[in-house]
Structures are given as C-alpha cells and as structure tokens.
Amino acid sequence: MGHAAILTVDDDPSVSRAIARDLRRRYADRYRVIRASSGDEALEVLRELKLRGGRVAVILADYRMPQMNGIEFLEHAMDLFPHARRALLTAYADTDAAIQAINVVDVDHYLLKPWDPPEEKLYPVLDALLDAWEATGEQELPDIRLVGHRWSEPSFQIRDFLARNLVPYKYFGADEPEGRRLLEAAEAGPESVPLVVTADGRALSRPTVQEIAEVAGLSTNPGRDFYDLIIVGGGPAGLGAAVYGGSEGLKTLLIERQAVGGQAGQSSRIENYLGFPDGISGAQLTDRARRQADKFAAETISTREVVGLRADGSARTLTFADGGEISAHAVLLATGVSYRPLVADGVAGLTGSGVFYGSAATEGPACAGTDVYIVGGANSAGQAALFFAKYARRVTLLVRGDSLESSMSYYLIQQLAQIDNIEVRTRCEVIGAHGDGHLQAITICDSKNGTKATVECGYLFVFIGAEPRTDWLGDTLLRDGKGFIRTGTDLLVNGERPRGWDRDRDPFYLESSVPGIFAAGDVRASSVKRVASAVGEGAMAVALVHRYLEAP
C-alpha cells in the first residue's frame, strides 16, 4: 500500500507549489505528498485512495476556495478518511473561519499564511499532527472475507452486520471460483457456509455475530464494572446521550445489541435533519456521531443483549443474555423500535431470501434489472424507494392507506413523483409470498377494486410500523398498552405518583416509574418519531441525569 499520504488543497498555484515543496523537503522519505487545486479534485483523489486501500495521514485545506471552501471540503473528507488529521490554511482575516472549522469539522489546527520560516511555523505543527495520527490513526487492516450463499439468511445477516458496523469485508459466493478456493483452503464443506476468513487467516464456520465482532475489532466487553450512566441502544437518542454524557465528564457506557445507528443508520438518505441541507446518509450520520462519542471517551460495546434491569439500592443493574451484569448510578433506555413482522403466507420462510425488513442497503446492486416492492408509507419507505430505484427496473410502493400525505413528508412525496421507475399504489396489501429457495412472486390484494393478483417480485422490503423491544422489562417499569415506556407526567394519575415511587418529587420529564431510569427516543411513550427529536431527547436525558445525581 506504500506510504500514507499528506494531501494539500489550494486553488492558488504558487501557494500550492510552495507548501508541497516545503512538505516534500521534510517528509518525502516517509509520506506521499499529493496536491490538488480544488475541493472537487481533492475529493476525487481521496475516493481513489480509498478504493485502492490507501491511507491519509494529514489533510491541509485552504479556506478561501471557490465552489467549495476549505471547511466544506474537510466536512466531506471526514466521511472518507475519518482518522486523518485536519488543518485549515487561513489568512489573518479569517480567524472566524478557523473557529467555525473547529466547531463544524473538528479541525485539529489552523495555519496562518505565510508560514515562513517553515522550521518554526509549519514543521512543528505537522510533526505534532503526524505523531498523533501514527499513534491513533488508520492502520493497514486486510479485509475480512466472507463465503456465503446468495439466498441464505445466515449469509445475509453476516453481510448486513458487517456493513452496518462499517467493517470492511469481501464477499464471495460459495459457487464462485474464489469462494470454492477459500472453502478448500479451510478444509470446509458446504455445511460450513457461511464461512468467515479473518485477516490473519483463521476460518470461522457459521460464526455468531459476537464472534465476528471480536475478530473485526469491535469492542464487546465493558472496561469497568460501574459507570455514572449506561445507555441501552445505539440509535440517534442513545448516540446523542453518549456524546453529551461523555462531553460533560460522566463515565458513560453505550450498549448496542446489533449495530450503532439503529433504524436511522439504515436510511439511505436523511434530508430534513438540521445542518445538512444536501442530506446525509444514515451511515454517515451514525459514523460521525460515533466518532464524537469516542472523542469524549464514551465507551461503546456491541453484540451484547440486555435481558434484565433492576434497582440495587442506589445502583441500577443490567443483566446480559450471557448472565453477566453491569451497574451504574443511572440508566437510559434508548432501544428504539423494530419493524413489525409482515403476517402473510410464505413470508416467514423467505425472510432473508428476498424478503427483508428495513432498507438492507447491501442488496442494492443485486437488485439490478429486477422488480422491487416496498411495503409501507412512512419516510423510511419513501427513502428506500428512492435508493432502490437507482438499481431496480421498477420499484412499487404498496401503501395500505388512501394516500401518502398523512404518513410521509411532503418533500419525499414530491421526489417520488419525479422518478419514472417508481409507482405508488394505495390501499394495497401483500397477502402472500412465493418462491423456491428465494422470493419469486407476491400476491397483492387491492381493496380499491377488490382484486387479488400475483406478480413477479425479486425483492420485498417491509416498513409497516414499529413496536418497542421492551418485553424484557417485565413489570420493572410502567409501559402503555403497546409496550412503550411511560415517563414524566404520563406517570401521574389524578396527580398521584406511580406506585412504589419513593422520592419526594414528581418524576423528571424523561424519567420512568423507577427513579434513575430514563427513556428517550422512539421507545418512549408519546415521543415524536423523528431523528432530530430523538437526538434532542438523548441530550435532554443527560441534563436530567445530572439533576438526579445531584439530588436523587
């Protein structure tokens, strides 16, 4: 892979040549010095490096560039090389821009032009940035290799887990030459598929997601026995709480059952979130939030399922599925919701083999030339339709209601109407799924005209409402009839506090029926089911945790 790169971006040719000259003079023996004359050109360079498996140690970007200024460029560059150290080149008049860069893109340093002599004003800064990158930056990690079957649910589950956790991997079909070679090298037969081959050559037959997480370098065990705050669930609410908890000095642990980001992390595009006028993918938003939480020393562990919760005096204790326990002064439940199962003949047997819940972005390229059907009328279904329309021959959105207006944002409805290969059918339901080994057709009931029809279907993606994952709470906390956790004033009945409440105060706004246990985001009764509100509740929960810790 060669030397890591130092990338400079400046539209002034003389400045660009000067900084490249100074950098090569000192660092050419250890780093590649690459220069670009615009933000667009630099992004193309970064994309090429990413595809070739290259590494970027430091990015130096001039603030005053046309079309895309330095701050805007660095914000895009973060998504491609999040570990690269970032510096903004500014003039004396641009100190406000430097402050903005620190706030917006977490810039590591800013350099005032000119920097003559470089021995005093350039090299000390670059030395520090390179030392920091070499200590904690991106390492050369060979990809994990996965051998699986195209229409196998276990194979899909592993691909989906790796993709949602942003773990690089290469997929080979068990019937492809390279897949057969890997199976032969591992002395494994068809019964061993899915087979995961790790970077150091170990072969894992039909591994669990926890085994995969461990070989992929994901943390699965907490670093201590007791915390100030434990957050259960890594969606927008949990990530928001982790960032604020860590930034405010609380010893914070976030526990995620599958992949950080939750349902929002699966969204192909989020266009109505504040601060991103051009939209952002759920994966990008999740990755940025995770990096923020890491920056503030909030711990994250994955593939650990919480199955119990109890109050132990002043502590709040969580029990894992494997019997382990972890305690904290306060707990925040941000477990979100899961998509409701589609109850129709044949669906259960074809789940993971053509029938998927959520957007399953890993399936996008495989949809080329096929007919895709999407069940649901909310924003997540609309975004999925836009995403799969890039690949599929035709995408049909099946909506149970009379229209989209009551369940989908106006901007999405307008976008769907402008895509030629997207069709919206209202008052329609899927009542059957058919196929030999994988989905081949579905039966649709059209209640508008009382007809039923079976149509060819390569992929079916389901977004039909949501239900909270709260059965594991039992009688520990009060929930509403649908299983959502009741909090704050919802717990008061005729002004009376919930039974067993032992504090001389009413529950805080996001506090549950047990003091010190809070709920935020979609899992909370009466919450607004939007990314922005979930993030806001996560931040608010940390403020309430502080109040609880000060005066329980």
Coordinates of N, CA and C in Angstrom, one line a residue, residues 391-537:
Y391 N -31.2 1.2 -8.9 CA -30.7 -0.1 -9.3 C -31.8 -0.9 -10.0
A392 N -33.0 -0.9 -9.5 CA -34.1 -1.8 -10.0 C -34.7 -1.4 -11.3
R393 N -35.3 -2.3 -12.0 CA -36.0 -1.9 -13.2 C -37.2 -1.1 -12.8
R394 N -37.9 -1.6 -11.8 CA -39.1 -0.8 -11.3 C -39.3 -1.0 -9.8
V395 N -39.7 0.0 -9.1 CA -40.0 0.0 -7.7 C -41.4 0.4 -7.5
T396 N -42.1 -0.5 -6.8 CA -43.6 -0.2 -6.5 C -43.7 -0.1 -5.0
L397 N -44.3 1.0 -4.6 CA -44.6 1.3 -3.2 C -46.0 0.9 -2.9
L398 N -46.2 0.0 -2.0 CA -47.5 -0.5 -1.6 C -47.9 0.1 -0.3
V399 N -49.0 0.9 -0.3 CA -49.4 1.7 0.8 C -50.8 1.2 1.2
R400 N -51.0 0.9 2.5 CA -52.2 0.4 3.0 C -53.3 1.5 3.0
G401 N -52.9 2.8 3.3 CA -53.8 3.9 3.4 C -54.3 4.4 2.1
D402 N -55.1 5.5 2.2 CA -55.6 6.1 1.0 C -54.6 7.0 0.3
S403 N -53.6 7.5 1.0 CA -52.6 8.3 0.4 C -51.4 8.4 1.2
L404 N -50.3 9.0 0.7 CA -49.1 9.2 1.4 C -49.1 10.4 2.3
E405 N -50.0 11.4 2.1 CA -49.9 12.7 2.8 C -49.9 12.6 4.3
S406 N -50.6 11.6 4.8 CA -50.8 11.6 6.3 C -49.6 10.9 7.0
S407 N -48.7 10.3 6.2 CA -47.6 9.5 6.9 C -46.2 9.8 6.4
M408 N -46.1 10.6 5.2 CA -44.8 10.8 4.6 C -44.6 12.3 4.5
S409 N -43.4 12.8 4.6 CA -43.0 14.2 4.5 C -43.3 14.7 3.0
Y410 N -43.7 15.9 2.9 CA -44.1 16.5 1.6 C -42.9 16.4 0.6
Y411 N -41.7 16.7 1.1 CA -40.6 16.7 0.2 C -40.3 15.4 -0.4
L412 N -40.5 14.3 0.3 CA -40.3 12.9 -0.2 C -41.4 12.6 -1.2
I413 N -42.6 13.0 -0.9 CA -43.7 12.7 -1.9 C -43.4 13.3 -3.2
Q414 N -42.9 14.6 -3.2 CA -42.6 15.3 -4.4 C -41.4 14.6 -5.2
Q415 N -40.4 14.1 -4.4 CA -39.3 13.4 -5.1 C -39.8 12.1 -5.7
L416 N -40.6 11.3 -5.0 CA -41.1 10.1 -5.6 C -41.9 10.3 -6.9
A417 N -42.6 11.4 -6.9 CA -43.4 11.7 -8.1 C -42.6 12.0 -9.3
Q418 N -41.3 12.4 -9.1 CA -40.5 12.8 -10.2 C -39.6 11.6 -10.8
I419 N -39.7 10.4 -10.1 CA -38.8 9.3 -10.6 C -39.7 8.4 -11.5
D420 N -39.3 8.2 -12.7 CA -40.1 7.5 -13.7 C -40.3 6.0 -13.3
N421 N -39.3 5.4 -12.7 CA -39.5 3.9 -12.4 C -40.0 3.7 -11.0
I422 N -40.7 4.6 -10.4 CA -41.3 4.4 -9.1 C -42.8 4.6 -9.2
E423 N -43.6 3.6 -8.8 CA -45.0 3.7 -8.8 C -45.5 3.6 -7.4
V424 N -46.6 4.4 -7.0 CA -47.2 4.3 -5.7 C -48.6 3.7 -5.9
R425 N -48.9 2.7 -5.1 CA -50.2 2.1 -5.2 C -50.8 2.1 -3.8
T426 N -51.9 2.8 -3.6 CA -52.6 2.9 -2.3 C -53.6 1.8 -2.1
R427 N -54.0 1.7 -0.9 CA -55.0 0.7 -0.4 C -54.6 -0.7 -1.0
C428 N -53.4 -1.0 -0.9 CA -52.9 -2.4 -1.3 C -52.1 -3.0 -0.2
E429 N -52.2 -4.4 -0.1 CA -51.5 -5.2 0.9 C -51.0 -6.4 0.3
V430 N -49.9 -6.9 0.8 CA -49.3 -8.2 0.4 C -49.9 -9.3 1.3
I431 N -50.5 -10.2 0.6 CA -51.1 -11.3 1.4 C -50.5 -12.7 1.1
G432 N -49.4 -12.7 0.3 CA -48.7 -13.9 0.1 C -47.3 -13.7 -0.5
A433 N -46.4 -14.6 -0.2 CA -45.0 -14.5 -0.9 C -44.7 -15.9 -1.3
H434 N -44.1 -16.0 -2.5 CA -43.9 -17.3 -3.2 C -42.5 -17.4 -3.7
G435 N -41.9 -18.7 -3.7 CA -40.6 -18.9 -4.3 C -40.0 -20.2 -3.8
D436 N -39.1 -20.7 -4.7 CA -38.4 -22.0 -4.3 C -37.0 -21.6 -3.9
G437 N -36.8 -21.5 -2.6 CA -35.4 -21.1 -2.2 C -35.2 -19.7 -2.0
H438 N -35.9 -18.9 -2.8 CA -35.8 -17.4 -2.7 C -37.1 -16.8 -3.3
L439 N -37.4 -15.6 -2.9 CA -38.6 -14.9 -3.4 C -38.7 -14.8 -4.9
Q440 N -39.8 -15.1 -5.5 CA -40.0 -15.0 -6.9 C -41.3 -14.3 -7.3
A441 N -42.3 -14.3 -6.3 CA -43.5 -13.6 -6.6 C -44.2 -13.2 -5.3
I442 N -45.2 -12.3 -5.4 CA -46.0 -11.9 -4.3 C -47.4 -11.8 -4.7
T443 N -48.4 -12.0 -3.8 CA -49.8 -11.8 -4.1 C -50.2 -10.5 -3.4
I444 N -50.9 -9.6 -4.2 CA -51.3 -8.3 -3.7 C -52.8 -8.2 -3.7
C445 N -53.4 -7.8 -2.6 CA -54.8 -7.5 -2.5 C -55.0 -6.0 -2.7
D446 N -55.8 -5.6 -3.7 CA -56.1 -4.2 -3.9 C -57.5 -4.0 -3.4
S447 N -57.7 -3.3 -2.3 CA -59.0 -3.1 -1.7 C -59.8 -2.1 -2.4
K448 N -59.2 -1.3 -3.3 CA -59.9 -0.2 -4.0 C -60.9 -0.9 -5.0
N449 N -60.5 -1.9 -5.7 CA -61.4 -2.6 -6.6 C -61.7 -4.0 -6.3
G450 N -61.2 -4.5 -5.1 CA -61.5 -5.8 -4.6 C -60.9 -6.9 -5.4
T451 N -59.7 -6.7 -5.9 CA -59.0 -7.7 -6.7 C -57.8 -8.2 -6.0
K452 N -57.3 -9.4 -6.4 CA -56.1 -10.0 -6.0 C -55.3 -10.4 -7.2
A453 N -54.0 -10.2 -7.1 CA -53.1 -10.5 -8.3 C -51.8 -11.0 -7.8
T454 N -51.2 -12.0 -8.5 CA -49.8 -12.5 -8.2 C -48.9 -11.9 -9.2
V455 N -47.8 -11.3 -8.8 CA -46.9 -10.6 -9.7 C -45.5 -11.1 -9.4
E456 N -44.6 -11.0 -10.4 CA -43.2 -11.3 -10.2 C -42.6 -10.3 -9.3
C457 N -41.7 -10.8 -8.4 CA -41.1 -9.9 -7.5 C -39.8 -10.5 -7.1
G458 N -38.7 -9.7 -7.3 CA -37.4 -10.2 -6.9 C -37.0 -9.9 -5.5
Y459 N -37.5 -8.7 -5.0 CA -37.2 -8.3 -3.6 C -38.4 -7.6 -3.0
L460 N -38.6 -7.9 -1.7 CA -39.7 -7.2 -1.0 C -39.1 -6.7 0.3
F461 N -39.2 -5.4 0.5 CA -38.7 -4.7 1.6 C -39.9 -4.1 2.5
V462 N -39.9 -4.4 3.8 CA -41.0 -4.2 4.6 C -40.8 -3.1 5.6
F463 N -41.7 -2.1 5.6 CA -41.6 -1.0 6.6 C -43.0 -0.7 7.1
I464 N -43.6 -1.6 7.9 CA -45.0 -1.5 8.2 C -45.2 -1.2 9.7
G465 N -44.7 0.0 10.1 CA -44.9 0.4 11.5 C -43.8 -0.3 12.4
A466 N -43.9 0.0 13.7 CA -42.9 -0.4 14.6 C -43.4 -0.8 15.9
E467 N -42.7 -1.6 16.6 CA -43.1 -2.0 18.0 C -41.8 -1.9 18.9
P468 N -42.0 -1.5 20.1 CA -40.8 -1.4 21.0 C -40.3 -2.7 21.5
R469 N -39.0 -2.8 21.7 CA -38.4 -4.0 22.3 C -38.3 -3.9 23.8
T470 N -39.4 -4.1 24.4 CA -39.5 -3.8 25.9 C -40.0 -5.0 26.7
D471 N -40.3 -6.2 26.0 CA -40.8 -7.3 26.8 C -39.9 -7.7 27.9
W472 N -38.6 -7.5 27.7 CA -37.6 -8.0 28.6 C -37.7 -7.2 30.0
L473 N -38.4 -6.1 30.0 CA -38.5 -5.3 31.2 C -39.5 -5.9 32.2
G474 N -40.4 -6.8 31.7 CA -41.4 -7.4 32.5 C -42.2 -6.3 33.3
D475 N -42.3 -6.4 34.6 CA -43.1 -5.5 35.4 C -42.2 -4.4 36.0
T476 N -40.9 -4.4 35.6 CA -40.0 -3.4 36.3 C -40.4 -2.0 36.1
L477 N -40.8 -1.6 34.8 CA -41.2 -0.3 34.5 C -42.7 -0.2 34.0
L478 N -43.4 0.9 34.2 CA -44.7 1.0 33.7 C -44.6 1.3 32.2
R479 N -45.4 0.6 31.4 CA -45.5 0.8 30.0 C -46.9 1.0 29.5
D480 N -47.1 1.6 28.3 CA -48.5 1.7 27.9 C -49.0 0.4 27.2
G481 N -50.2 0.4 26.7 CA -50.7 -0.8 26.1 C -50.0 -1.4 25.0
K482 N -49.2 -0.6 24.3 CA -48.4 -1.0 23.2 C -46.9 -1.4 23.5
G483 N -46.6 -1.2 24.8 CA -45.3 -1.6 25.3 C -44.3 -0.4 25.3
F484 N -44.7 0.8 25.0 CA -43.8 2.0 25.1 C -43.7 2.4 26.5
I485 N -42.5 2.9 26.9 CA -42.2 3.2 28.3 C -42.8 4.6 28.6
R486 N -43.6 4.6 29.7 CA -44.2 5.8 30.2 C -43.2 6.6 31.0
T487 N -43.2 7.9 30.8 CA -42.2 8.8 31.6 C -42.9 10.1 32.0
G488 N -42.3 10.7 33.0 CA -42.7 12.1 33.4 C -44.1 12.2 33.8
T489 N -44.8 13.2 33.3 CA -46.2 13.5 33.7 C -47.1 12.4 33.2
D490 N -46.7 11.5 32.2 CA -47.6 10.4 31.8 C -47.7 9.4 32.9
L491 N -46.8 9.5 33.9 CA -46.9 8.5 35.1 C -47.9 9.0 36.1
L492 N -48.3 10.2 36.1 CA -49.2 10.8 37.1 C -50.6 10.5 36.8
V493 N -51.3 9.9 37.7 CA -52.8 9.6 37.5 C -53.5 10.4 38.6
N494 N -54.3 11.4 38.1 CA -55.0 12.3 39.0 C -54.1 12.9 40.0
G495 N -52.9 13.3 39.5 CA -51.9 14.0 40.3 C -51.1 13.0 41.2
E496 N -51.5 11.7 41.2 CA -50.8 10.8 42.1 C -49.6 10.2 41.4
R497 N -48.5 10.0 42.1 CA -47.3 9.4 41.6 C -47.4 7.9 41.4
P498 N -46.6 7.3 40.6 CA -46.8 5.8 40.4 C -46.5 5.0 41.7
R499 N -47.1 3.9 41.8 CA -47.0 3.0 42.9 C -45.5 2.6 43.1
G500 N -45.0 2.7 44.3 CA -43.6 2.3 44.6 C -42.7 3.5 44.4
W501 N -43.1 4.6 44.0 CA -42.3 5.8 43.8 C -41.8 6.3 45.2
D502 N -40.5 6.4 45.5 CA -40.0 6.6 46.8 C -39.3 8.0 46.9
R503 N -39.6 8.9 46.0 CA -38.9 10.2 46.1 C -39.9 11.3 46.4
D504 N -39.4 12.3 47.1 CA -40.3 13.5 47.4 C -40.3 14.5 46.3
R505 N -40.6 14.0 45.1 CA -40.7 14.9 43.9 C -41.4 14.1 42.8
D506 N -42.0 14.8 41.8 CA -42.5 14.1 40.7 C -41.4 13.5 39.8
P507 N -41.7 12.5 39.0 CA -40.7 12.0 38.0 C -40.3 13.2 37.1
F508 N -39.0 13.2 36.8 CA -38.5 14.1 35.8 C -39.1 13.8 34.4
Y509 N -39.0 14.7 33.5 CA -39.7 14.6 32.2 C -39.5 13.3 31.5
L510 N -38.2 12.8 31.4 CA -37.9 11.6 30.7 C -37.6 10.4 31.7
E511 N -38.0 10.6 32.9 CA -37.8 9.6 33.9 C -38.9 8.6 34.0
S512 N -38.6 7.3 34.1 CA -39.5 6.2 34.2 C -40.1 6.1 35.6
S513 N -40.9 5.0 35.8 CA -41.5 4.8 37.1 C -40.5 4.3 38.1
V514 N -39.3 4.1 37.8 CA -38.2 3.8 38.7 C -37.2 4.9 38.7
P515 N -37.0 5.6 39.8 CA -36.1 6.8 39.8 C -34.7 6.4 39.3
G516 N -34.1 7.2 38.5 CA -32.8 7.0 38.0 C -32.7 6.2 36.7
I517 N -33.9 5.7 36.2 CA -34.0 5.0 35.0 C -34.8 5.9 34.0
F518 N -34.2 6.3 32.9 CA -34.8 7.2 32.0 C -35.1 6.5 30.6
A519 N -35.9 7.2 29.8 CA -36.2 6.6 28.5 C -36.2 7.8 27.5
A520 N -35.6 7.6 26.3 CA -35.6 8.6 25.3 C -35.7 8.0 23.9
G521 N -36.2 8.8 23.0 CA -36.4 8.4 21.6 C -37.6 7.6 21.4
D522 N -37.6 6.7 20.3 CA -38.9 6.1 19.9 C -39.4 5.1 20.9
V523 N -38.6 4.6 21.8 CA -39.1 3.6 22.8 C -40.0 4.3 23.9
R524 N -40.0 5.6 23.9 CA -40.7 6.3 25.0 C -42.1 6.6 24.5
A525 N -43.1 6.4 25.4 CA -44.5 6.7 25.0 C -44.6 8.2 24.7
S526 N -45.4 8.5 23.7 CA -45.7 9.9 23.3 C -44.6 10.6 22.7
S527 N -43.5 9.9 22.3 CA -42.4 10.6 21.7 C -42.7 10.9 20.2
V528 N -42.0 11.9 19.7 CA -42.1 12.2 18.3 C -41.1 11.4 17.5
K529 N -41.6 10.6 16.6 CA -40.7 9.6 15.9 C -39.9 10.3 14.7
R530 N -38.9 11.1 15.1 CA -38.1 11.7 14.2 C -36.6 11.7 14.7
V531 N -35.6 11.7 13.8 CA -34.2 11.6 14.2 C -33.9 12.8 15.1
A532 N -34.3 14.0 14.7 CA -33.9 15.2 15.4 C -34.5 15.2 16.8
S533 N -35.7 14.8 17.0 CA -36.3 14.8 18.3 C -35.6 13.7 19.2
A534 N -35.2 12.6 18.6 CA -34.5 11.5 19.4 C -33.2 12.1 19.9
V535 N -32.4 12.7 19.0 CA -31.1 13.3 19.4 C -31.4 14.3 20.5
G536 N -32.4 15.1 20.4 CA -32.7 16.1 21.4 C -33.0 15.5 22.7
E537 N -33.8 14.4 22.7 CA -34.2 13.7 24.0 C -33.0 13.1 24.6

